[in-house]
Coordinates of C-alpha atoms in Angstrom, one line a residue:
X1 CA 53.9 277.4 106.7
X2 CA 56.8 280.2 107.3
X3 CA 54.3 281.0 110.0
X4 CA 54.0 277.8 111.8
X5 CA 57.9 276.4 111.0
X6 CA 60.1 278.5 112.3
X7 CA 64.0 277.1 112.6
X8 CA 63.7 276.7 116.7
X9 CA 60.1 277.0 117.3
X10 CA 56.6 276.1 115.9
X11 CA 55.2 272.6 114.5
X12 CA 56.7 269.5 115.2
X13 CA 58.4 268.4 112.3
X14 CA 56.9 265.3 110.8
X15 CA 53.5 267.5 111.3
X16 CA 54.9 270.1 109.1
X17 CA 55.9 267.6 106.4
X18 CA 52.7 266.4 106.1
X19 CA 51.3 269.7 106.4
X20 CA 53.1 270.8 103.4
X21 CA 51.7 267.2 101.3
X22 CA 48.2 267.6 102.3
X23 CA 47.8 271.6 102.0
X24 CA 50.8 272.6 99.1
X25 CA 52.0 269.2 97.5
X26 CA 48.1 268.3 96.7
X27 CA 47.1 271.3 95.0
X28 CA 50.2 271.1 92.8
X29 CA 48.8 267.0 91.9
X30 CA 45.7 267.9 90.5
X31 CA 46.1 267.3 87.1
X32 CA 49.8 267.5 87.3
X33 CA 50.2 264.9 84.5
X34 CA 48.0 267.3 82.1
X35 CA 49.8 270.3 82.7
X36 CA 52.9 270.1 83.5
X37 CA 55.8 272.0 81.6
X38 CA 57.3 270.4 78.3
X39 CA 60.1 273.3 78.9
X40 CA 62.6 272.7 81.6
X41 CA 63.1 276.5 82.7
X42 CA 59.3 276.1 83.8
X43 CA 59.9 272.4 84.7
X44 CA 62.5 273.7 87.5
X45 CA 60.3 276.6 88.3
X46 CA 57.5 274.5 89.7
X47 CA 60.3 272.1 91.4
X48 CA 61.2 275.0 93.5
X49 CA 57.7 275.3 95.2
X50 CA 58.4 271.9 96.6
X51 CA 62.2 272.4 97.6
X52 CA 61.0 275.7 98.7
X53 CA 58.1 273.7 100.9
X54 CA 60.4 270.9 102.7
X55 CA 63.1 273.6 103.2
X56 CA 60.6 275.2 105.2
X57 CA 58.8 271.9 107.1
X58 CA 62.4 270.5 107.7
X59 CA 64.4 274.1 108.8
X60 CA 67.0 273.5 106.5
X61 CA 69.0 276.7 105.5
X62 CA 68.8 278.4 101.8
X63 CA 72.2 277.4 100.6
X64 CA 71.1 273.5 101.2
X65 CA 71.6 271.3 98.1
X66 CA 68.0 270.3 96.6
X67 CA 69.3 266.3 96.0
X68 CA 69.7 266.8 100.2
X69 CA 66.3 268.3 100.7
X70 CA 64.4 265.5 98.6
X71 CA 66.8 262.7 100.4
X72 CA 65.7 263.7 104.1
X73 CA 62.4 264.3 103.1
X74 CA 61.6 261.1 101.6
X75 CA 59.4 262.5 98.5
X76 CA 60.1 262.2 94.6
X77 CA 60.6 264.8 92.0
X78 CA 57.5 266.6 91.1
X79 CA 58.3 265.3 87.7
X80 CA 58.8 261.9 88.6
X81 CA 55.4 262.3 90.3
X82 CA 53.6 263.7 87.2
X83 CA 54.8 261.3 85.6
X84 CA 53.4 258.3 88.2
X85 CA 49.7 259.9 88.3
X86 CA 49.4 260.0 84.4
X87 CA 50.1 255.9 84.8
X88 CA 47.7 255.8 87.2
X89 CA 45.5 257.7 85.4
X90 CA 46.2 255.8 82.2
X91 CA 46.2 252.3 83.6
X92 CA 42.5 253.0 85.0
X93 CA 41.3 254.0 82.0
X94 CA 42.6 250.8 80.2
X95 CA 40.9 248.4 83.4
X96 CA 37.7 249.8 83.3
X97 CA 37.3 249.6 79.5
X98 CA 36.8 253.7 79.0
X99 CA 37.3 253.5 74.9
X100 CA 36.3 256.9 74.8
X101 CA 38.8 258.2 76.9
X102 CA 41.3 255.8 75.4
X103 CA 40.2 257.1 71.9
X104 CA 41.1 260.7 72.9
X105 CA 44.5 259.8 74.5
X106 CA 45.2 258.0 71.3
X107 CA 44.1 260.8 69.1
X108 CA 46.3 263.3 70.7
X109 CA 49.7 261.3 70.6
X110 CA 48.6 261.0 67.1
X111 CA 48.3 264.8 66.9
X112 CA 51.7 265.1 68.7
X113 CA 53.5 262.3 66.7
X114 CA 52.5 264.6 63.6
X115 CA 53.8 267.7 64.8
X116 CA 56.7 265.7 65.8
X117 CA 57.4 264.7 62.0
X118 CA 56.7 268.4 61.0
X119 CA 58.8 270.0 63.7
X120 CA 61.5 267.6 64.8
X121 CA 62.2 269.6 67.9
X122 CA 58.5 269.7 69.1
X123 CA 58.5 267.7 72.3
X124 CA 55.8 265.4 73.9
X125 CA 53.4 266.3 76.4
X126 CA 53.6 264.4 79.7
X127 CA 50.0 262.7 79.1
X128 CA 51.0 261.5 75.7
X129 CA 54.6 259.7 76.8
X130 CA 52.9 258.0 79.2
X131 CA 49.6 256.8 76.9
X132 CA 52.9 256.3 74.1
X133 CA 54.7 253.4 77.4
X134 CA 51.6 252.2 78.1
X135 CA 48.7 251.9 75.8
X136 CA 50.1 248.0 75.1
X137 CA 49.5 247.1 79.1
X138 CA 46.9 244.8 77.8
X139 CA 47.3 242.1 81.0
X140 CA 44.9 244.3 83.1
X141 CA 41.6 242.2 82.2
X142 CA 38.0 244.0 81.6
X143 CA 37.0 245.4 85.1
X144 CA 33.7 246.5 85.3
X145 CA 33.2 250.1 86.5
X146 CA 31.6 250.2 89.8
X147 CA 31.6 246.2 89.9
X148 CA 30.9 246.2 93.8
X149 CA 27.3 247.3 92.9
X150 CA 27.0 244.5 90.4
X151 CA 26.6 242.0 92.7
X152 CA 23.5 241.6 95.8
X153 CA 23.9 244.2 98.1
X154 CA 24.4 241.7 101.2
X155 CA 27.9 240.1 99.2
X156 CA 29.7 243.6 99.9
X157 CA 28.2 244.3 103.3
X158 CA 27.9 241.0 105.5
X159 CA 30.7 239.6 108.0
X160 CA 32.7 236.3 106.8
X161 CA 34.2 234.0 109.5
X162 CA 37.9 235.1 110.2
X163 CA 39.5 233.6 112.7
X164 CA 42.8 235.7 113.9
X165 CA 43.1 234.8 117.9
X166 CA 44.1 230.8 117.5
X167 CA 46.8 231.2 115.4
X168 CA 48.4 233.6 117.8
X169 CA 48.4 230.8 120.6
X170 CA 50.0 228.2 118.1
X171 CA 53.1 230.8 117.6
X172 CA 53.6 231.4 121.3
X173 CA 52.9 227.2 122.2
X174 CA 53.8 224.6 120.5
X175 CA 51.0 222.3 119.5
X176 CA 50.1 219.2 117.3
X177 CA 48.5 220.6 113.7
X178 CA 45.5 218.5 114.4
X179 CA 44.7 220.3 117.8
X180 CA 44.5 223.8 115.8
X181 CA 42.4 222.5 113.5
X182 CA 40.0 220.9 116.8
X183 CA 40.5 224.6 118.2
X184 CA 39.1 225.8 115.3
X185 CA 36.3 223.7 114.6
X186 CA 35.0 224.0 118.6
X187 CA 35.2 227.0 118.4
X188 CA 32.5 227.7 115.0
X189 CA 30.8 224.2 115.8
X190 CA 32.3 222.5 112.7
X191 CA 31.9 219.0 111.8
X192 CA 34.6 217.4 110.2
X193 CA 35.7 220.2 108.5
X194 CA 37.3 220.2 104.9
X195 CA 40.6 221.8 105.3
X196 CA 42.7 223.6 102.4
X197 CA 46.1 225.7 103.0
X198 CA 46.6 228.5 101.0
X199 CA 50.4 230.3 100.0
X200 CA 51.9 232.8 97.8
X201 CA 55.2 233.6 97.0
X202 CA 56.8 236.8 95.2
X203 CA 60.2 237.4 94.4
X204 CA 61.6 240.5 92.8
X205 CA 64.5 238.2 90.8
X206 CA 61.6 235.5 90.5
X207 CA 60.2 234.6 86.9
X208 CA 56.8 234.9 88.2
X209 CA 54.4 235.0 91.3
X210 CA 53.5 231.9 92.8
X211 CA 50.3 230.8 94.4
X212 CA 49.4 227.0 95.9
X213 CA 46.3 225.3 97.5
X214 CA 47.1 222.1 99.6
X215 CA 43.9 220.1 100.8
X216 CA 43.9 217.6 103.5
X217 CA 43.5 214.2 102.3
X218 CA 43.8 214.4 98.9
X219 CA 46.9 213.5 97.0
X220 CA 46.7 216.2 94.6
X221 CA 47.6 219.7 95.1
X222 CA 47.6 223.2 92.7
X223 CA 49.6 225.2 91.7
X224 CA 49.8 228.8 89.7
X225 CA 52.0 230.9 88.2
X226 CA 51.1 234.4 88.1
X227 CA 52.4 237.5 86.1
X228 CA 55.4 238.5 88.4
X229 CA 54.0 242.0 88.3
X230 CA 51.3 240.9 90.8
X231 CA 52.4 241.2 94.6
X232 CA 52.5 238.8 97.2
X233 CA 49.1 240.4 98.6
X234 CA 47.8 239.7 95.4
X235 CA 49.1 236.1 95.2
X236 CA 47.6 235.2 98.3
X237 CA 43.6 236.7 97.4
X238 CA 44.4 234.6 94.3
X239 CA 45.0 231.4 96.1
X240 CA 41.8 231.8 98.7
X241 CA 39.7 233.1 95.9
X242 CA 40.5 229.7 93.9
X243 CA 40.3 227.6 96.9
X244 CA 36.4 228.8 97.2
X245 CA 36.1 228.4 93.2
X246 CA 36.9 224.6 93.8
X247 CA 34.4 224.4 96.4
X248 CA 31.8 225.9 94.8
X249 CA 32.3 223.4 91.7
X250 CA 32.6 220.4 93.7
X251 CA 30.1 221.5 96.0
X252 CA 28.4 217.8 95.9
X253 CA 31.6 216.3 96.6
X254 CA 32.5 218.4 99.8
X255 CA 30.9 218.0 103.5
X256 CA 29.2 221.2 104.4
X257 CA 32.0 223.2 106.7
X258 CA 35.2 224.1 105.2
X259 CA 38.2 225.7 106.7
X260 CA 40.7 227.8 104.9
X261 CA 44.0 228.4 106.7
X262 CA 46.3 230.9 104.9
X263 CA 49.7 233.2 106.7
X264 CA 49.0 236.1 105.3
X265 CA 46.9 238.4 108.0
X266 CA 46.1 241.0 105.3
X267 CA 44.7 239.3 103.1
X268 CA 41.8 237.9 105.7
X269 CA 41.6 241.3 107.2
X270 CA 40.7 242.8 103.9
X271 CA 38.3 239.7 103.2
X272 CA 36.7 240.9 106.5
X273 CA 36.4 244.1 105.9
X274 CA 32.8 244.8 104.4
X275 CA 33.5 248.7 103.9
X276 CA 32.3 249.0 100.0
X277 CA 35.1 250.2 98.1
X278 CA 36.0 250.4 94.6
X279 CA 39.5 250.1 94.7
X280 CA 39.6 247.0 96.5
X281 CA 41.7 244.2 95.3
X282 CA 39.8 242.7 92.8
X283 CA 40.6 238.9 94.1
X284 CA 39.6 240.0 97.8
X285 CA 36.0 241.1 96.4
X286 CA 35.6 237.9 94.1
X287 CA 36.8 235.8 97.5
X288 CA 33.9 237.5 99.4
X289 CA 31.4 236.8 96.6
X290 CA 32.4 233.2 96.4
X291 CA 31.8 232.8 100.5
X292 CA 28.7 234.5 99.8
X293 CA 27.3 232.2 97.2
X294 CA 28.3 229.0 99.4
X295 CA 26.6 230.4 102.6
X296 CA 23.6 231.5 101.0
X297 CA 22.9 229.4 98.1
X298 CA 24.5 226.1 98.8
X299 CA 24.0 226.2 102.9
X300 CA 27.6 226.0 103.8
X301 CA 29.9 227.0 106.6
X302 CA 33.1 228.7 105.6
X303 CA 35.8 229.9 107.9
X304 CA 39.2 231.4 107.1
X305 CA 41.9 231.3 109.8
X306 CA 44.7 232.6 110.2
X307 CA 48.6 231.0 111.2
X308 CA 52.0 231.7 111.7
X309 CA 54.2 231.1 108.8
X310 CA 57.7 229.2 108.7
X311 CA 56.1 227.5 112.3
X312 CA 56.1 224.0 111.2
X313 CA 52.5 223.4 110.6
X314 CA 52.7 220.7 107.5
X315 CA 50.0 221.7 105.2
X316 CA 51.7 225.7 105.4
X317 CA 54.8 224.1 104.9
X318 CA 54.0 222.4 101.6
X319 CA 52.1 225.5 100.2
X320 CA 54.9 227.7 100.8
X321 CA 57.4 225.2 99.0
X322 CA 55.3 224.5 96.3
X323 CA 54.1 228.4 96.1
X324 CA 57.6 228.7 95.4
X325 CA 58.0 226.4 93.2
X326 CA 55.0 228.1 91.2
X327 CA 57.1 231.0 91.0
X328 CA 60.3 229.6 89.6
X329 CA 58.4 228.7 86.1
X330 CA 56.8 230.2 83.2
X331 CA 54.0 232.7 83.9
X332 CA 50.1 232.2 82.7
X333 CA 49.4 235.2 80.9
X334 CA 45.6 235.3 80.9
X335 CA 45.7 236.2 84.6
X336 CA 44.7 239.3 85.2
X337 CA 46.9 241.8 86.9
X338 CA 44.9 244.2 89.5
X339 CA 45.6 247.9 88.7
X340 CA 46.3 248.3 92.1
X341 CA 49.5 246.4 91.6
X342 CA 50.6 248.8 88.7
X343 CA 50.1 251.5 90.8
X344 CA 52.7 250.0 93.5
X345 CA 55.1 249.6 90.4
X346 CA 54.2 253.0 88.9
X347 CA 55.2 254.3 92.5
X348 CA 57.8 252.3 92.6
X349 CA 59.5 253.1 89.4
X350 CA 59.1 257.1 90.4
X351 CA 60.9 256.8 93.8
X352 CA 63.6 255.1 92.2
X353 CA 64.0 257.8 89.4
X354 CA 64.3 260.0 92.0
X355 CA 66.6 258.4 93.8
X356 CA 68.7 257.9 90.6
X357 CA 68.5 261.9 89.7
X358 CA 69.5 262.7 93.4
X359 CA 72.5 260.2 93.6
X360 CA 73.9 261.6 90.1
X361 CA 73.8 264.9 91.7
X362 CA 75.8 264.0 94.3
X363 CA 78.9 263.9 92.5
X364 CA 79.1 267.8 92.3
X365 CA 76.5 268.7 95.7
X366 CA 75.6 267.6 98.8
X367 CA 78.7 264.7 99.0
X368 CA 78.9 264.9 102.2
X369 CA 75.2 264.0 103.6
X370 CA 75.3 261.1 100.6
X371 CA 78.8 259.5 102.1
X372 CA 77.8 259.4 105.3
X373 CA 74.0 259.6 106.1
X374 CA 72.1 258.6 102.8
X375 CA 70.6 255.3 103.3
X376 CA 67.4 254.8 100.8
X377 CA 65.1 254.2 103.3
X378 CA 61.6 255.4 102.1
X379 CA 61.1 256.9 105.4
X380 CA 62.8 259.9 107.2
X381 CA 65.0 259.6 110.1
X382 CA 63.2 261.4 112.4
X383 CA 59.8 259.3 111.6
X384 CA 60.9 257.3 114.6
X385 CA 61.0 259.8 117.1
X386 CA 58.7 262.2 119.1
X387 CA 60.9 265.5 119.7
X388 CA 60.7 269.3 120.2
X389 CA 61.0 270.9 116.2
X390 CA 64.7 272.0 117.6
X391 CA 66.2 269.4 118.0
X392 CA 65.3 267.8 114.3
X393 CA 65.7 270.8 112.3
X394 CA 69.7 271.3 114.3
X395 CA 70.5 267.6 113.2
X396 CA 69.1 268.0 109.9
X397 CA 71.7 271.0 109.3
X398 CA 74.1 269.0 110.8
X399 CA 73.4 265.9 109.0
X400 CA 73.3 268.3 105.8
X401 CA 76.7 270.2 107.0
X402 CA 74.9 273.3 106.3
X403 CA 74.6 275.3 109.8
X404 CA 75.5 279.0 111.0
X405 CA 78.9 279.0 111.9
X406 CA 81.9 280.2 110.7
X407 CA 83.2 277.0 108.3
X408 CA 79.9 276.6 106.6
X409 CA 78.9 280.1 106.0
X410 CA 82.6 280.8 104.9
X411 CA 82.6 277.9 102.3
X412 CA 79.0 279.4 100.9
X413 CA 80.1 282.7 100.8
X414 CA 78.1 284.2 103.4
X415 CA 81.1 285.9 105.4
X416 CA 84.6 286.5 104.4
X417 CA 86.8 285.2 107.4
X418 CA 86.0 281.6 109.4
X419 CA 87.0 282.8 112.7
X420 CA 85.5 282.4 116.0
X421 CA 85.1 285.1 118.5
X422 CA 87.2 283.1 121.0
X423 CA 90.3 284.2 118.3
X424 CA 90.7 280.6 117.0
X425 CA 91.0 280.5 113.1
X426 CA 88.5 278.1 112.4
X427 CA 85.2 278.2 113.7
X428 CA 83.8 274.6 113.3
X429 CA 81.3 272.1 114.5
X430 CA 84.0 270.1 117.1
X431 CA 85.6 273.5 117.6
X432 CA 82.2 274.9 119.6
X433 CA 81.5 271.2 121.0
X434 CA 85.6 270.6 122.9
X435 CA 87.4 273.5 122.3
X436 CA 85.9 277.2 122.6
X437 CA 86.5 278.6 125.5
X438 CA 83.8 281.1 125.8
X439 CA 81.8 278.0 126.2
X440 CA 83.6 276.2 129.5
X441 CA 81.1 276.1 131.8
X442 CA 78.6 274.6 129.2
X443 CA 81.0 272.2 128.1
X444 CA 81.5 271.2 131.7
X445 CA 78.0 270.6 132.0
X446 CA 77.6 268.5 129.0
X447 CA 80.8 266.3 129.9
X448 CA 78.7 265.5 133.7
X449 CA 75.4 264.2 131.6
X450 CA 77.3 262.6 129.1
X451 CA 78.9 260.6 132.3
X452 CA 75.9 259.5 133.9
X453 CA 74.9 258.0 130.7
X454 CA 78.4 256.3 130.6
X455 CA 79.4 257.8 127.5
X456 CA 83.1 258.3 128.0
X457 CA 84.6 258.4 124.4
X458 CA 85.2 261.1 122.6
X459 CA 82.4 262.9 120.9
X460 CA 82.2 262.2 117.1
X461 CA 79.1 263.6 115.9
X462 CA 78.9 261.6 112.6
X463 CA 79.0 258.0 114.1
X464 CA 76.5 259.2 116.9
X465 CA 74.1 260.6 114.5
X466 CA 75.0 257.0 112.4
X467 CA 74.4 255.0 115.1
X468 CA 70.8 257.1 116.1
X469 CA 71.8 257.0 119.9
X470 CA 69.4 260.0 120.9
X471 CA 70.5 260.0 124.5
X472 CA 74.1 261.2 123.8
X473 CA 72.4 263.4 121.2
X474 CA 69.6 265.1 123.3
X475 CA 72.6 265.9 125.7
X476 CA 74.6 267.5 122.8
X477 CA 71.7 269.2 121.6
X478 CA 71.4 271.0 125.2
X479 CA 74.5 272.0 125.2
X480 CA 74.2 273.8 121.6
X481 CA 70.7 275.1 122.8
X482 CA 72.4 276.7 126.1
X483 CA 75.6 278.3 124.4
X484 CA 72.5 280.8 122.1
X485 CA 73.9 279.8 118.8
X486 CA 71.8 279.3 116.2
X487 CA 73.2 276.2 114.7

């Protein structure tokens, strides 16, 4: 990586970030959670191979505070890490019912717990404080091993109806609900079709996870309250999948076409998607068996469609309010919770111990990136942008006021006198940028760009980094590049 991620040439850096996670970072994960340190001497030791591997993606310099480096890179602690996998880890062994796996994690906090009583200082292995926070996540349900082989072949591989296009045409034109469902309908050759609006709702301060099913003429409508630890992705394969469970039981009842409109795209995309996978969302597979069973057993026609939310079609609206309503009361508990939606949480729950451990640093390092460019964002700044390597890893010193002039290097201890070579006392940042005078011509050059761009104020670094205005910045970043300093 040295190799390829030099400070001014080389990769591109958001190619050298995820060079580091795919070729360093992933070697380190395999069985993190089994091995990693109880000491924290060795706990720090292995935390330097990652500081050590953004520090070299990102061109930061050595004397750069490690809370920085984890902030602008957008990754969690090692530790925190360790500790997500073993949850994930841990929580599939509880889904899929492996009691001897669950036996042997059980034994050995046993072990531990004893040589914790004979040795009070004795600390816990990584695996066994997360069995210890876990082994009582009992809402998961039984999910059979390998259940997309349990069912025919043809319920995992054939091609529902989704319909994606029409919906699109309601957002940009305003029509009657009735024409969208006639749109529909001509469009699959359905007669009078039975129609059923599906919603979820989640909210992070909500008691619970909300789910509705509205069907055209007919006074009553559902509801359900979900565990609130199930996301709105979840929420929404819930609602569909229960829409097809009541078709299939009052299969007599209904007319032989049915039309399922629901606003969340994902959802139907994944219902479409016939790619076998055993980490699919355990609603989405159930949804496609249920289609399955009333196309091929019962000779029906089902379609799901998608449309706009918040657009003012009725039936969406009255989901949506009573989805929400769903989610303001009591939770069932025998709903089962997907493991995928423990692993958001799990990974969840590490970025924001992360971002806890780097903030509480920042009262003795790094204060000055953390007053004026931290943000929380889970994605770096320069995600957005398609530059030479140069110009990231010169902001990024800047950004972390660690650079190669006289101030910085002074205040680390690198030199013993903060002058410039012009004779001014301080060699700074805005000193080099409006004041040097071994840097006229340059500076002349830069004030002529900066005009045609009809930037006329005066240059403050910090707001125009703030305010991402990468025009003003490319033209500062010239000027640095021309003058041959190595910022």
């Amino acid at each position: 990586m040295r190799y390829l991620c030099r400070m001014s040439k080389g990769m591109e850096v958001n190619t050298a970030l995820m060079l580091y996670k795919s070729l360093v970072r992933s070697v380190v994960d395999y069985g993190i959670f089994i091995y990693f340190p109880r000491d924290a001497t060795y706990r720090l030791k292995m935390e330097r191979t990652q500081f050590m591997g953004i520090r070299t993606a990102l061109g930061f310099r050595n004397s750069t505070p490690t809370n920085v480096l984890l902030a602008e890179a957008k990754v969690t602690l090692l530790q925190d890490r360790a500790v997500m996998l073993g949850k994930n880890f841990v929580s599939k062994a509880i889904a899929w019912g492996n009691e001897g796996l669950c036996a042997r994690l059980s034994r050995t906090f046993d072990c531990e717990c004893f040589c914790r009583f004979r040795q009070p200082t004795y600390k816990f292995s990584l695996i066994s404080d997360v069995w210890r926070s876990l082994r009582f996540r009992n809402n998961m349900g039984f999910s059979v091993r390998r259940e997309v082989f349990c069912d025919p072949y043809n319920a995992h591989t054939f091609r529902p109806r989704v319909e994606l296009d029409i919906g699109k045409t309601r957002k940009s034109r305003k029509y009657p609900d009735c024409e969208l469902i006639r749109k529909i309908a001509d469009k699959y050759e359905l007669i009078s079709p039975e129609v059923i609006f599906t919603d979820g709702s989640y909210g992070e301060e909500a008691r619970s996870t909300g789910a509705s099913i509205i069907i055209s003429d007919q006074e009553e409508a559902y509801k359900i309250s979900m565990p609130p630890t199930c996301s709105s992705f979840t929420a929404e394969a819930f609602a569909v999948r229960a829409a097809l469970q009541l078709m299939i039981v009052q299969r007599e009842e209904r007319g032989r076409d049915i039309v399922i409109l629901s606003d969340c795209r994902s959802v139907l995309q994944a219902i479409f998607n016939n790619h076998i996978n055993v980490h699919k969302n355990r609603y989405v597979t159930e949804a496609r068996r249920h289609i399955y069973k009333l196309e091929v057993r019962w000779d029906k026609r089902v379609v799901l469609a998608w449309i706009p939310a918040h657009e003012g079609i009725q039936g969406n609206e009255l989901a949506d309010d009573l989805a929400k309503e769903a989610a303001s009361e009591e939770a069932d508990p025998s709903i089962e919770v997907p493991v995928g939606d423990y692993r958001r949480i799990d990974k969840q729950d590490a970025w924001k111990a992360t971002q806890e451990t780097i903030l509480r640093e920042s009262e003795f390092k790094g204060s000055f990136y953390f007053q004026h460019f931290y943000n929380g964002s889970p994605k770096p700044w320069f995600s957005k942008i398609n530059v030479e390597r140069y110009f990231v890893t010169m902001f990024n010193r800047l950004r972390a006021s660690h650079f190669n002039l006289g101030s910085s290097l002074k205040r680390k201890g690198y030199i013993d006198s903060e002058r410039c070579e012009c004779g001014a006392e301080r060699e700074d940042l805005y000193h080099v940028l409006l004041r040097c005078r071994l840097y006229d011509d340059n500076r002349c050059e830069m004030d002529k760009e900066l005009r045609e761009l009809k930037y006329t104020r005066e240059i403050d670094l910090k707001n125009i980094i703030i305010s991402e205005n990468w025009d003003v910045l490319y033209v500062v970043f010239k000027f640095l590049r021309k003058i041959g300093k190595v910022i």
